Tab-separated table of C-alpha atoms in Angstrom:
chain	number	residue	atom	x	y	z
A	1	MET	CA	54.723	-171.900	129.224
A	2	GLU	CA	57.679	-172.021	131.602
A	3	ASP	CA	56.870	-173.068	135.173
A	4	LYS	CA	57.670	-170.237	137.617
A	5	SER	CA	56.307	-171.843	140.788
A	6	SER	CA	58.769	-174.699	141.449
A	7	ILE	CA	62.026	-172.705	141.564
A	8	ILE	CA	62.057	-168.963	142.334
A	9	PHE	CA	65.342	-167.109	141.750
A	10	GLY	CA	67.220	-170.379	142.212
A	11	ASN	CA	65.345	-171.325	145.398
A	12	PRO	CA	63.532	-174.697	145.204
A	13	ILE	CA	59.963	-174.751	146.519
A	14	ASP	CA	58.709	-177.701	148.581
A	15	LYS	CA	56.382	-180.218	146.930
A	16	LYS	CA	53.496	-179.486	149.305
A	17	THR	CA	53.427	-175.822	148.297
A	18	ILE	CA	53.656	-176.725	144.603
A	19	LYS	CA	50.662	-179.047	144.956
A	20	GLN	CA	48.725	-176.303	146.746
A	21	GLY	CA	49.429	-173.942	143.837
A	22	ILE	CA	48.190	-176.473	141.286
A	23	LYS	CA	45.082	-177.071	143.388
A	24	SER	CA	44.408	-173.329	143.587
A	25	LYS	CA	44.732	-172.895	139.813
A	26	ASN	CA	42.428	-175.837	139.170
A	27	LYS	CA	39.905	-174.391	141.626
A	28	PHE	CA	39.653	-171.210	139.565
A	29	ILE	CA	39.407	-173.182	136.312
A	30	LYS	CA	36.538	-175.179	137.781
A	31	LYS	CA	34.870	-172.007	139.048
A	32	TYR	CA	35.318	-169.805	135.949
A	33	GLY	CA	36.205	-172.135	133.056
A	34	ASP	CA	39.402	-172.968	131.157
A	35	ASP	CA	40.268	-170.390	128.479
A	36	THR	CA	43.948	-171.336	128.235
A	37	ASN	CA	43.798	-171.840	124.476
A	38	LYS	CA	41.491	-168.929	123.685
A	39	GLU	CA	42.855	-166.049	121.583
A	40	TYR	CA	41.702	-162.773	123.108
A	41	HIS	CA	41.954	-159.694	120.892
A	42	LEU	CA	42.168	-156.056	121.911
A	43	ASN	CA	41.050	-152.612	120.833
A	44	VAL	CA	41.143	-149.168	122.408
A	45	GLU	CA	38.666	-146.738	123.834
A	46	PRO	CA	39.372	-143.250	125.197
A	47	ILE	CA	39.760	-142.358	128.863
A	48	PRO	CA	38.393	-138.784	128.832
A	49	SER	CA	39.813	-137.759	132.205
A	50	LEU	CA	43.316	-138.902	131.142
A	51	GLU	CA	43.342	-137.270	127.712
A	52	PHE	CA	46.090	-134.912	128.893
A	53	ILE	CA	48.536	-137.833	128.897
A	54	ASN	CA	46.946	-139.500	125.844
A	55	THR	CA	46.348	-142.823	127.599
A	56	LYS	CA	43.947	-145.225	125.908
A	57	ASN	CA	42.085	-148.084	127.565
A	58	LEU	CA	42.521	-151.599	126.175
A	59	VAL	CA	39.253	-153.527	125.784
A	60	LEU	CA	38.298	-156.823	124.201
A	61	SER	CA	37.663	-156.960	120.462
A	62	ASP	CA	36.817	-159.434	117.691
A	63	LYS	CA	39.832	-158.447	115.624
A	64	PRO	CA	43.588	-158.415	116.381
A	65	MET	CA	45.187	-155.085	117.260
A	66	GLU	CA	48.412	-153.551	116.004
A	67	PHE	CA	50.402	-151.226	118.244
A	68	PRO	CA	52.516	-148.242	117.090
A	69	LYS	CA	56.299	-148.364	117.414
A	70	ASN	CA	56.320	-145.928	120.355
A	71	ALA	CA	53.701	-147.882	122.334
A	72	LEU	CA	54.086	-148.631	126.041
A	73	VAL	CA	51.575	-150.667	128.053
A	74	VAL	CA	50.817	-150.032	131.719
A	75	GLY	CA	49.413	-153.216	133.262
A	76	ASN	CA	47.379	-152.836	136.428
A	77	ILE	CA	44.360	-153.905	138.427
A	78	ARG	CA	41.787	-151.939	140.367
A	79	MET	CA	42.626	-152.716	143.988
A	80	GLY	CA	41.810	-149.688	146.057
A	81	PHE	CA	43.231	-146.551	144.432
A	82	GLY	CA	46.950	-147.243	144.823
A	83	HIS	CA	47.721	-149.302	141.743
A	84	TYR	CA	45.654	-146.987	139.546
A	85	ARG	CA	47.414	-143.933	140.984
A	86	ILE	CA	50.857	-145.413	140.305
A	87	SER	CA	49.729	-146.420	136.807
A	88	ILE	CA	48.686	-142.854	136.024
A	89	ALA	CA	52.062	-141.618	137.283
A	90	LEU	CA	53.967	-144.027	135.051
A	91	ALA	CA	51.780	-143.261	132.033
A	92	SER	CA	52.403	-139.561	132.634
A	93	CYS	CA	56.179	-140.066	132.719
A	94	ALA	CA	56.015	-142.240	129.588
A	95	LYS	CA	54.098	-139.498	127.764
A	96	ALA	CA	56.734	-136.950	128.832
A	97	LEU	CA	59.422	-139.221	127.361
A	98	GLY	CA	57.598	-139.528	124.031
A	99	TYR	CA	55.662	-142.781	124.338
A	100	GLU	CA	52.030	-143.560	123.542
A	101	THR	CA	50.552	-145.362	126.535
A	102	TYR	CA	47.891	-148.050	126.819
A	103	TRP	CA	45.933	-148.871	129.971
A	104	PHE	CA	45.670	-152.643	130.561
A	105	ASP	CA	43.472	-153.442	133.575
A	106	LEU	CA	43.481	-157.214	133.910
A	107	ALA	CA	40.487	-157.190	136.260
A	108	SER	CA	38.269	-155.491	133.670
A	109	PHE	CA	37.880	-158.315	131.145
A	110	ASP	CA	35.436	-161.189	130.788
A	111	ALA	CA	38.066	-163.881	131.148
A	112	THR	CA	38.980	-166.581	133.655
A	113	GLY	CA	42.061	-164.724	134.909
A	114	SER	CA	40.114	-161.489	135.307
A	115	LYS	CA	37.389	-163.190	137.317
A	116	MET	CA	40.069	-164.747	139.510
A	117	ILE	CA	41.521	-161.287	140.205
A	118	ARG	CA	38.129	-159.773	141.022
A	119	TYR	CA	37.378	-162.637	143.402
A	120	GLN	CA	40.638	-162.147	145.323
A	121	ASN	CA	40.334	-158.357	145.272
A	122	ASP	CA	36.844	-158.525	146.798
A	123	LEU	CA	38.198	-160.666	149.628
A	124	TYR	CA	41.055	-158.219	150.238
A	125	SER	CA	38.792	-155.154	150.287
A	126	LYS	CA	36.311	-156.819	152.631
A	127	ALA	CA	39.067	-157.873	155.041
A	128	SER	CA	40.576	-154.379	154.923
A	129	ARG	CA	37.284	-152.835	156.022
A	130	ILE	CA	36.768	-155.435	158.751
A	131	SER	CA	40.249	-154.730	160.098
A	132	GLN	CA	39.213	-151.135	160.824
A	133	LYS	CA	36.190	-152.271	162.817
A	134	SER	CA	37.657	-155.215	164.725
A	135	LYS	CA	40.906	-154.773	166.663
A	136	LEU	CA	41.012	-158.512	167.350
A	137	PHE	CA	40.684	-159.401	163.635
A	138	ASN	CA	43.319	-156.821	162.802
A	139	LYS	CA	45.780	-158.040	165.447
A	140	LEU	CA	45.358	-161.788	164.983
A	141	PHE	CA	44.806	-162.010	161.210
A	142	TRP	CA	45.089	-158.895	159.057
A	143	GLU	CA	48.332	-157.397	160.362
A	144	PRO	CA	50.202	-160.752	160.381
A	145	LEU	CA	48.944	-161.605	156.878
A	146	ASN	CA	49.990	-158.270	155.382
A	147	SER	CA	53.373	-158.099	157.079
A	148	GLU	CA	54.449	-161.761	157.229
A	149	GLY	CA	52.000	-164.022	155.348
A	150	PHE	CA	52.439	-162.244	152.010
A	151	ARG	CA	56.162	-162.036	152.744
A	152	GLN	CA	56.843	-165.752	152.368
A	153	ILE	CA	58.293	-167.132	149.150
A	154	THR	CA	55.792	-169.980	149.283
A	155	TYR	CA	53.001	-167.425	148.787
A	156	ASN	CA	54.667	-166.289	145.573
A	157	SER	CA	54.856	-169.869	144.348
A	158	LYS	CA	51.068	-170.278	144.555
A	159	ASP	CA	50.502	-166.860	143.005
A	160	GLN	CA	52.730	-167.740	140.067
A	161	LYS	CA	50.702	-170.873	139.355
A	162	ASN	CA	47.446	-168.890	139.423
A	163	ALA	CA	48.983	-166.219	137.161
A	164	GLU	CA	49.307	-168.732	134.338
A	165	LEU	CA	45.576	-168.148	133.835
A	166	LEU	CA	46.273	-164.534	132.839
A	167	ALA	CA	48.480	-165.308	129.816
A	168	PRO	CA	45.707	-165.578	127.149
A	169	LEU	CA	44.812	-161.893	127.594
A	170	TYR	CA	48.252	-160.864	126.264
A	171	HIS	CA	47.777	-162.509	122.850
A	172	ASP	CA	47.805	-159.262	120.821
A	173	LEU	CA	50.750	-157.665	122.642
A	174	PRO	CA	54.062	-157.816	120.721
A	175	LYS	CA	56.603	-159.832	122.670
A	176	ASP	CA	59.038	-156.904	122.820
A	177	ILE	CA	56.552	-154.141	123.676
A	178	PRO	CA	57.607	-152.115	126.766
A	179	PHE	CA	55.294	-153.244	129.578
A	180	ILE	CA	55.207	-151.764	133.087
A	181	ALA	CA	53.089	-153.506	135.719
A	182	THR	CA	51.947	-151.698	138.852
A	183	HIS	CA	50.729	-154.904	140.479
A	184	VAL	CA	52.536	-158.202	140.467
A	185	TRP	CA	49.741	-160.128	138.692
A	186	PRO	CA	49.978	-158.170	135.415
A	187	SER	CA	53.754	-158.607	135.580
A	188	GLN	CA	53.523	-162.344	136.164
A	189	GLY	CA	50.939	-162.682	133.392
A	190	ALA	CA	53.186	-160.795	130.963
A	191	VAL	CA	56.144	-163.049	131.724
A	192	HIS	CA	54.015	-166.188	131.344
A	193	ALA	CA	52.839	-164.824	127.988
A	194	GLY	CA	56.443	-164.501	126.793
A	195	LEU	CA	56.891	-160.706	126.907
A	196	THR	CA	60.552	-159.678	127.145
A	197	HIS	CA	60.462	-156.003	128.228
A	198	VAL	CA	58.523	-156.291	131.475
A	199	VAL	CA	59.073	-153.978	134.449
A	200	ASN	CA	57.507	-154.965	137.753
A	201	ALA	CA	56.993	-151.686	139.655
A	202	ILE	CA	56.840	-152.744	143.305
A	203	PRO	CA	54.561	-150.339	145.215
A	204	ASP	CA	55.447	-150.861	148.888
A	205	ASN	CA	58.519	-150.291	151.041
A	206	TRP	CA	58.141	-153.563	152.953
A	207	PRO	CA	59.806	-156.387	150.949
A	208	MET	CA	57.389	-159.270	150.387
A	209	ALA	CA	57.587	-162.320	148.127
A	210	LEU	CA	54.047	-161.421	147.076
A	211	HIS	CA	55.648	-158.862	144.727
A	212	LEU	CA	58.121	-161.222	143.016
A	213	SER	CA	57.778	-161.788	139.272
A	214	GLU	CA	60.807	-163.703	138.076
A	215	GLY	CA	61.509	-162.916	134.440
A	216	ALA	CA	60.672	-159.221	134.885
A	217	ILE	CA	62.862	-156.289	135.848
A	218	HIS	CA	61.956	-155.399	139.432
A	219	VAL	CA	62.060	-151.719	140.385
A	220	VAL	CA	61.717	-150.350	143.912
A	221	GLN	CA	61.442	-146.828	145.315
A	222	THR	CA	63.855	-146.939	148.284
A	223	PRO	CA	67.249	-148.281	149.463
A	224	PHE	CA	65.485	-150.260	152.198
A	225	ALA	CA	63.337	-152.095	149.660
A	226	TYR	CA	66.342	-152.701	147.417
A	227	LEU	CA	68.319	-154.413	150.185
A	228	GLY	CA	65.329	-156.511	151.237
A	229	TYR	CA	64.643	-157.779	147.716
A	230	LYS	CA	68.322	-158.210	146.914
A	231	MET	CA	68.527	-160.685	149.804
A	232	LEU	CA	64.897	-161.888	149.696
A	233	ASN	CA	65.178	-161.063	153.361
A	234	GLY	CA	62.813	-162.864	155.746
A	235	MET	CA	60.950	-164.651	152.964
A	236	ALA	CA	61.774	-168.117	154.304
A	237	LYS	CA	63.041	-169.677	157.528
A	238	LYS	CA	66.528	-170.008	156.044
A	239	PRO	CA	68.577	-167.570	153.910
A	240	LEU	CA	67.631	-167.499	150.239
A	241	LYS	CA	69.435	-166.722	147.015
A	242	GLY	CA	68.520	-163.146	146.151
A	243	ILE	CA	67.476	-161.282	143.014
A	244	PRO	CA	70.324	-160.852	140.487
A	245	ASP	CA	71.640	-157.346	139.750
A	246	CYS	CA	70.173	-157.302	136.256
A	247	ASP	CA	66.689	-157.978	137.637
A	248	LEU	CA	66.549	-155.344	140.409
A	249	TYR	CA	66.892	-151.543	140.382
A	250	GLU	CA	66.269	-148.763	142.890
A	251	VAL	CA	64.739	-145.963	140.797
A	252	GLY	CA	63.115	-143.514	143.220
A	253	HIS	CA	59.490	-142.582	143.799
A	254	TYR	CA	56.852	-143.126	141.119
A	255	VAL	CA	55.443	-139.608	140.651
A	256	ASP	CA	53.517	-137.991	137.793
A	257	HIS	CA	55.477	-135.742	135.428
A	258	GLU	CA	53.001	-132.896	136.063
A	259	LEU	CA	53.785	-132.981	139.776
A	260	VAL	CA	57.552	-133.325	139.449
A	261	VAL	CA	58.136	-130.456	137.018
A	262	ASN	CA	56.053	-128.049	139.114
A	263	ILE	CA	57.574	-128.801	142.540
A	264	GLU	CA	59.533	-125.537	142.905
A	265	ARG	CA	56.583	-123.411	141.814
A	266	ASP	CA	54.133	-125.231	144.072
A	267	VAL	CA	56.415	-124.995	147.118
A	268	ASP	CA	56.942	-121.273	146.517
A	269	ASN	CA	53.171	-120.770	146.405
A	270	ARG	CA	52.750	-122.682	149.671
A	271	ILE	CA	55.379	-120.634	151.451
A	272	ASN	CA	53.836	-117.390	150.192
A	273	ARG	CA	50.421	-118.414	151.539
A	274	ILE	CA	51.899	-119.422	154.893
A	275	ASN	CA	53.809	-116.148	155.261
A	276	SER	CA	50.785	-114.055	154.289
A	277	GLY	CA	48.603	-115.690	156.968
A	278	GLU	CA	46.082	-117.349	154.663
A	279	PRO	CA	44.144	-120.349	156.027
A	280	ILE	CA	46.356	-123.434	155.988
A	281	ARG	CA	45.055	-125.696	153.225
A	282	ILE	CA	44.626	-129.315	154.295
A	283	LEU	CA	43.607	-132.130	151.946
A	284	MET	CA	42.204	-135.451	153.161
A	285	SER	CA	41.811	-138.381	150.786
A	286	VAL	CA	39.665	-141.461	151.417
A	287	GLY	CA	41.359	-144.655	150.218
A	288	GLY	CA	39.910	-146.782	147.450
A	289	ALA	CA	38.782	-149.492	149.852
A	290	GLY	CA	36.852	-146.952	151.940
A	291	ALA	CA	38.368	-148.127	155.201
A	292	GLY	CA	39.059	-145.998	158.284
A	293	ALA	CA	35.792	-144.021	158.331
A	294	LYS	CA	35.767	-143.508	162.108
A	295	TYR	CA	39.303	-142.092	162.181
A	296	PHE	CA	38.511	-139.908	159.174
A	297	LEU	CA	35.486	-138.538	161.050
A	298	GLN	CA	37.516	-137.749	164.187
A	299	ILE	CA	40.011	-135.676	162.215
A	300	ILE	CA	37.285	-133.729	160.414
A	301	GLU	CA	35.482	-133.000	163.681
A	302	TYR	CA	38.714	-131.590	165.094
A	303	LEU	CA	39.412	-129.401	162.062
A	304	LEU	CA	35.954	-127.924	161.451
A	305	PRO	CA	36.194	-125.384	164.333
A	306	LEU	CA	39.562	-124.273	162.903
A	307	VAL	CA	37.874	-123.793	159.540
A	308	LYS	CA	35.348	-121.468	161.202
A	309	GLU	CA	38.228	-119.525	162.767
A	310	LYS	CA	39.760	-119.220	159.272
A	311	LYS	CA	42.935	-120.933	160.403
A	312	VAL	CA	42.300	-123.858	158.058
A	313	ALA	CA	40.720	-124.469	154.648
A	314	LEU	CA	39.682	-128.122	154.378
A	315	PHE	CA	39.430	-130.251	151.235
A	316	LEU	CA	37.866	-133.721	151.457
A	317	ASN	CA	38.232	-136.070	148.503
A	318	LEU	CA	35.820	-138.960	148.992
A	319	GLY	CA	36.997	-140.631	145.797
A	320	ASP	CA	34.149	-142.835	144.575
A	321	HIS	CA	32.755	-143.479	148.080
A	322	LEU	CA	29.496	-141.544	148.266
A	323	ASP	CA	28.549	-143.607	151.318
A	324	MET	CA	31.277	-141.718	153.204
A	325	PHE	CA	29.321	-138.507	152.664
A	326	GLU	CA	26.224	-140.116	154.175
A	327	TYR	CA	28.350	-141.284	157.113
A	328	LEU	CA	29.649	-137.759	157.732
A	329	LYS	CA	26.169	-136.240	157.486
A	330	LYS	CA	24.914	-138.748	160.020
A	331	HIS	CA	27.603	-137.972	162.588
A	332	ILE	CA	28.213	-134.216	162.117
A	333	ASN	CA	25.270	-131.887	162.760
A	334	GLY	CA	24.580	-129.628	159.809
A	335	PHE	CA	27.549	-130.998	157.863
A	336	GLU	CA	25.940	-130.688	154.428
A	337	ASN	CA	25.317	-126.972	154.988
A	338	GLN	CA	28.956	-126.386	155.995
A	339	VAL	CA	30.564	-127.633	152.784
A	340	VAL	CA	30.890	-126.696	149.129
A	341	LYS	CA	30.171	-129.816	147.075
A	342	PHE	CA	31.763	-130.962	143.830
A	343	PHE	CA	29.866	-134.166	143.052
A	344	ASP	CA	30.569	-135.612	139.585
A	345	GLU	CA	31.665	-132.165	138.429
A	346	TYR	CA	35.173	-132.869	137.161
A	347	ALA	CA	35.259	-129.936	134.748
A	348	LYS	CA	34.156	-127.627	137.547
A	349	LEU	CA	36.846	-129.103	139.799
A	350	ASN	CA	39.518	-128.382	137.187
A	351	GLU	CA	38.271	-124.805	136.897
A	352	PHE	CA	38.365	-124.449	140.678
A	353	VAL	CA	41.893	-125.890	140.878
A	354	ASN	CA	43.143	-123.522	138.160
A	355	GLY	CA	42.179	-120.593	140.369
A	356	MET	CA	43.516	-121.892	143.665
A	357	ASP	CA	46.894	-120.144	143.356
A	358	LYS	CA	45.265	-116.793	142.600
A	359	ASN	CA	42.653	-116.663	145.357
A	360	VAL	CA	42.452	-116.743	149.148
A	361	ILE	CA	40.341	-119.809	149.920
A	362	GLU	CA	38.280	-120.343	153.050
A	363	GLY	CA	35.818	-123.016	154.148
A	364	THR	CA	35.322	-126.744	153.586
A	365	TYR	CA	35.125	-128.394	150.170
A	366	ILE	CA	34.086	-131.957	149.433
A	367	PHE	CA	34.672	-133.933	146.234
A	368	TYR	CA	33.115	-137.118	144.881
A	369	HIS	CA	33.390	-138.718	141.440
A	370	LYS	CA	31.780	-141.951	140.327
A	371	ASP	CA	34.335	-142.334	137.528
A	372	ILE	CA	37.364	-144.149	138.986
A	373	PHE	CA	39.928	-142.121	137.028
A	374	GLU	CA	38.381	-138.831	138.138
A	375	ALA	CA	38.133	-140.114	141.713
A	376	VAL	CA	41.826	-140.994	141.808
A	377	TYR	CA	43.222	-138.011	139.937
A	378	SER	CA	41.215	-135.452	141.917
A	379	THR	CA	43.747	-135.899	144.732
A	380	ASN	CA	46.608	-135.227	142.290
A	381	LEU	CA	44.934	-132.026	141.092
A	382	LEU	CA	44.333	-130.759	144.612
A	383	MET	CA	47.628	-131.745	146.241
A	384	ARG	CA	49.609	-129.203	144.213
A	385	HIS	CA	47.652	-126.373	145.842
A	386	VAL	CA	47.562	-127.395	149.520
A	387	GLU	CA	50.066	-127.144	152.365
A	388	MET	CA	49.591	-130.682	153.605
A	389	LEU	CA	47.872	-133.983	152.829
A	390	ILE	CA	46.430	-136.207	155.559
A	391	THR	CA	46.731	-139.795	154.357
A	392	LYS	CA	47.498	-143.305	155.433
A	393	PRO	CA	51.016	-144.449	154.465
A	394	SER	CA	50.022	-146.115	151.202
A	395	GLU	CA	51.173	-145.113	147.706
A	396	LEU	CA	50.646	-141.448	148.605
A	397	ALA	CA	53.520	-141.731	151.100
A	398	PHE	CA	55.887	-141.263	148.141
A	399	TYR	CA	54.324	-138.116	146.634
A	400	PRO	CA	55.890	-134.603	146.700
A	401	VAL	CA	53.568	-132.994	149.215
A	402	LEU	CA	53.864	-132.742	152.991
A	403	LYS	CA	52.118	-135.829	154.379
A	404	VAL	CA	50.539	-136.020	157.814
A	405	MET	CA	50.444	-139.768	158.317
A	406	MET	CA	47.325	-141.425	159.653
A	407	ARG	CA	47.362	-144.896	161.156
A	408	HIS	CA	48.326	-147.543	158.599
A	409	ILE	CA	45.861	-150.112	157.260
A	410	GLY	CA	47.777	-153.372	156.814
A	411	GLY	CA	51.255	-153.990	158.200
A	412	HIS	CA	52.936	-153.608	154.801
A	413	GLU	CA	52.224	-149.849	154.919
A	414	VAL	CA	54.265	-149.201	158.070
A	415	TYR	CA	57.602	-148.862	156.306
A	416	GLY	CA	56.184	-146.377	153.816
A	417	ALA	CA	55.627	-144.047	156.763
A	418	VAL	CA	59.092	-144.783	158.155
A	419	HIS	CA	60.749	-143.950	154.833
A	420	ALA	CA	58.770	-140.738	154.309
A	421	GLN	CA	59.535	-139.350	157.760
A	422	GLU	CA	63.225	-140.218	157.408
A	423	ILE	CA	63.677	-138.367	154.114
A	424	GLY	CA	61.805	-135.428	155.612
A	425	ASP	CA	58.694	-134.769	153.503
A	426	SER	CA	56.308	-136.345	156.014
A	427	THR	CA	55.410	-136.563	159.674
A	428	PHE	CA	55.713	-139.788	161.597
A	429	GLU	CA	52.641	-142.003	161.816
A	430	CYS	CA	49.891	-140.631	164.080
A	431	PRO	CA	47.995	-143.764	165.150
A	432	ASP	CA	45.251	-142.237	167.282
A	433	LYS	CA	43.130	-139.137	167.852
A	434	LYS	CA	45.463	-137.594	170.454
A	435	SER	CA	48.647	-137.891	168.395
A	436	MET	CA	46.927	-136.657	165.227
A	437	ASN	CA	45.456	-133.602	166.971
A	438	GLU	CA	48.813	-132.735	168.512
A	439	MET	CA	50.518	-132.988	165.139
A	440	LEU	CA	47.927	-130.829	163.402
A	441	ASP	CA	48.134	-128.189	166.146
A	442	ARG	CA	51.899	-128.010	165.797
A	443	LEU	CA	51.878	-127.727	162.010
A	444	ILE	CA	49.118	-125.114	161.952
A	445	GLU	CA	50.680	-122.930	164.655
A	446	ASP	CA	54.390	-123.408	163.904
A	447	LYS	CA	54.809	-121.702	160.546
A	448	ASP	CA	58.597	-122.183	160.534
A	449	LEU	CA	58.164	-125.951	160.846
A	450	LEU	CA	55.563	-126.012	158.077
A	451	ILE	CA	57.829	-124.030	155.760
A	452	HIS	CA	60.844	-126.228	156.585
A	453	LEU	CA	58.978	-129.425	155.714
A	454	ASN	CA	57.758	-127.963	152.427
A	455	ARG	CA	61.241	-126.761	151.470
A	456	GLN	CA	62.511	-130.289	152.023
A	457	ILE	CA	60.462	-131.390	149.009
A	458	VAL	CA	62.571	-129.148	146.750
A	459	LYS	CA	65.781	-130.611	148.191
A	460	LEU	CA	64.517	-134.132	147.511
A	461	LYS	CA	63.686	-133.242	143.926
A	462	GLU	CA	67.251	-131.996	143.432
A	463	GLN	CA	68.453	-135.411	144.640
A	464	GLY	CA	66.270	-137.203	142.052
A	465	ILE	CA	64.086	-138.849	144.704
A	466	TYR	CA	60.893	-138.285	142.680
A	467	ASN	CA	62.242	-139.528	139.310
A	468	GLY	CA	61.244	-143.181	139.660
A	469	GLY	CA	58.547	-142.989	136.990
A	470	TYR	CA	60.944	-141.831	134.300
A	471	GLU	CA	63.539	-144.444	135.255
A	472	ALA	CA	61.004	-147.277	135.180
A	473	VAL	CA	59.947	-146.263	131.658
A	474	LYS	CA	63.569	-146.220	130.464
A	475	LEU	CA	64.151	-149.711	131.852
A	476	ALA	CA	61.011	-151.070	130.164
A	477	VAL	CA	62.104	-149.647	126.802
A	478	LYS	CA	65.613	-151.031	127.190
A	479	GLY	CA	64.484	-154.477	128.380
A	480	LYS	CA	66.711	-157.160	129.850
């Protein structure tokens, strides 16, 4: 196994950092055991809610697995909803291009590397929630870590050493199988395992060394990210050698095929509803970490009177966070009696969505699904049939729907909001109650503005902005 932690894109790493990486890897071996020489085998099981893109889930097996010639693997981890959402988008684009896709969640296995991922993910989720409750913690620790700590090339060095523990899980994967990773750890693990057609789909618009996976093809969604990674800008105190041309591509936004091909139709439907005076449909989506509950509550409290006036129809996707429903019931009098519930009723949700373009919809609707795939994809189903989506500037910042940006969670999200507002399919970030209420008032009352922002989505499609998923698949098939 080639060492990837001592020299990164031609930049030597100091001995102290290298020793820290070795110490970190040994810590996880001591904690979870050493399975370096174990041969893990794989098999498949269906993912019912993703049958429409024919994606199968890879699970452990006693016998080796053989993959078909048109196979493509999407490597990911469950960290919030973002990496799963991007994975679904890439699998959808791969299906549209004729490939059979396999879902490879490295955190889901009973292996040392998987346990290491779950341990670090739990820490991240906990810190994310704390950051929304403590301004001091957010200012002094969480924001600096997400914007600058993860940015340093020394952080990548330690990550690369830990990622060596992931390699055994790739035993059954052919070395030349197209492999797209939507988190850096699956990408690093694939490279350590000797795979040759690895695409590292970088999710954020803020360049950070955290996302580096030397040996893979790096793809980014924006010109800003491309320049930052090309130079490895700000990732050390002195200028660094950057990523070579053959290892870095700007491809556009990672968006599901089903969303991209229906953009013109969906925008036309939105404009027709706006012009006919129907209630403005607003979708709110709770993130996978469940952070930002207080801000979420403030927005809902502001919109509910507008729902009663039939100016707004409100759709709340709680994802897999049923505790958010209890929180809302506790703080809003009579909330449960004001909403139409879809709780673990995915088939019913699909039926409801299929009729959204045909019917005038009023009221408040709330969605919850215990199944992670249903929880994530519910937002995709609903966003095609609403006029705007209220979201933090995470992975959803790149989707073809008008975004009303909430306050970011983690400094790395800031530049997602900046990019979205500059290309014109989003508002600027609304960091507090006052700015959010003012923005919502303007969009609800100014129909010309609302129509303009929706029409911009069609213009961006014509420019190829939303084609990143297809391009990433093509690069994975081609290889280096």
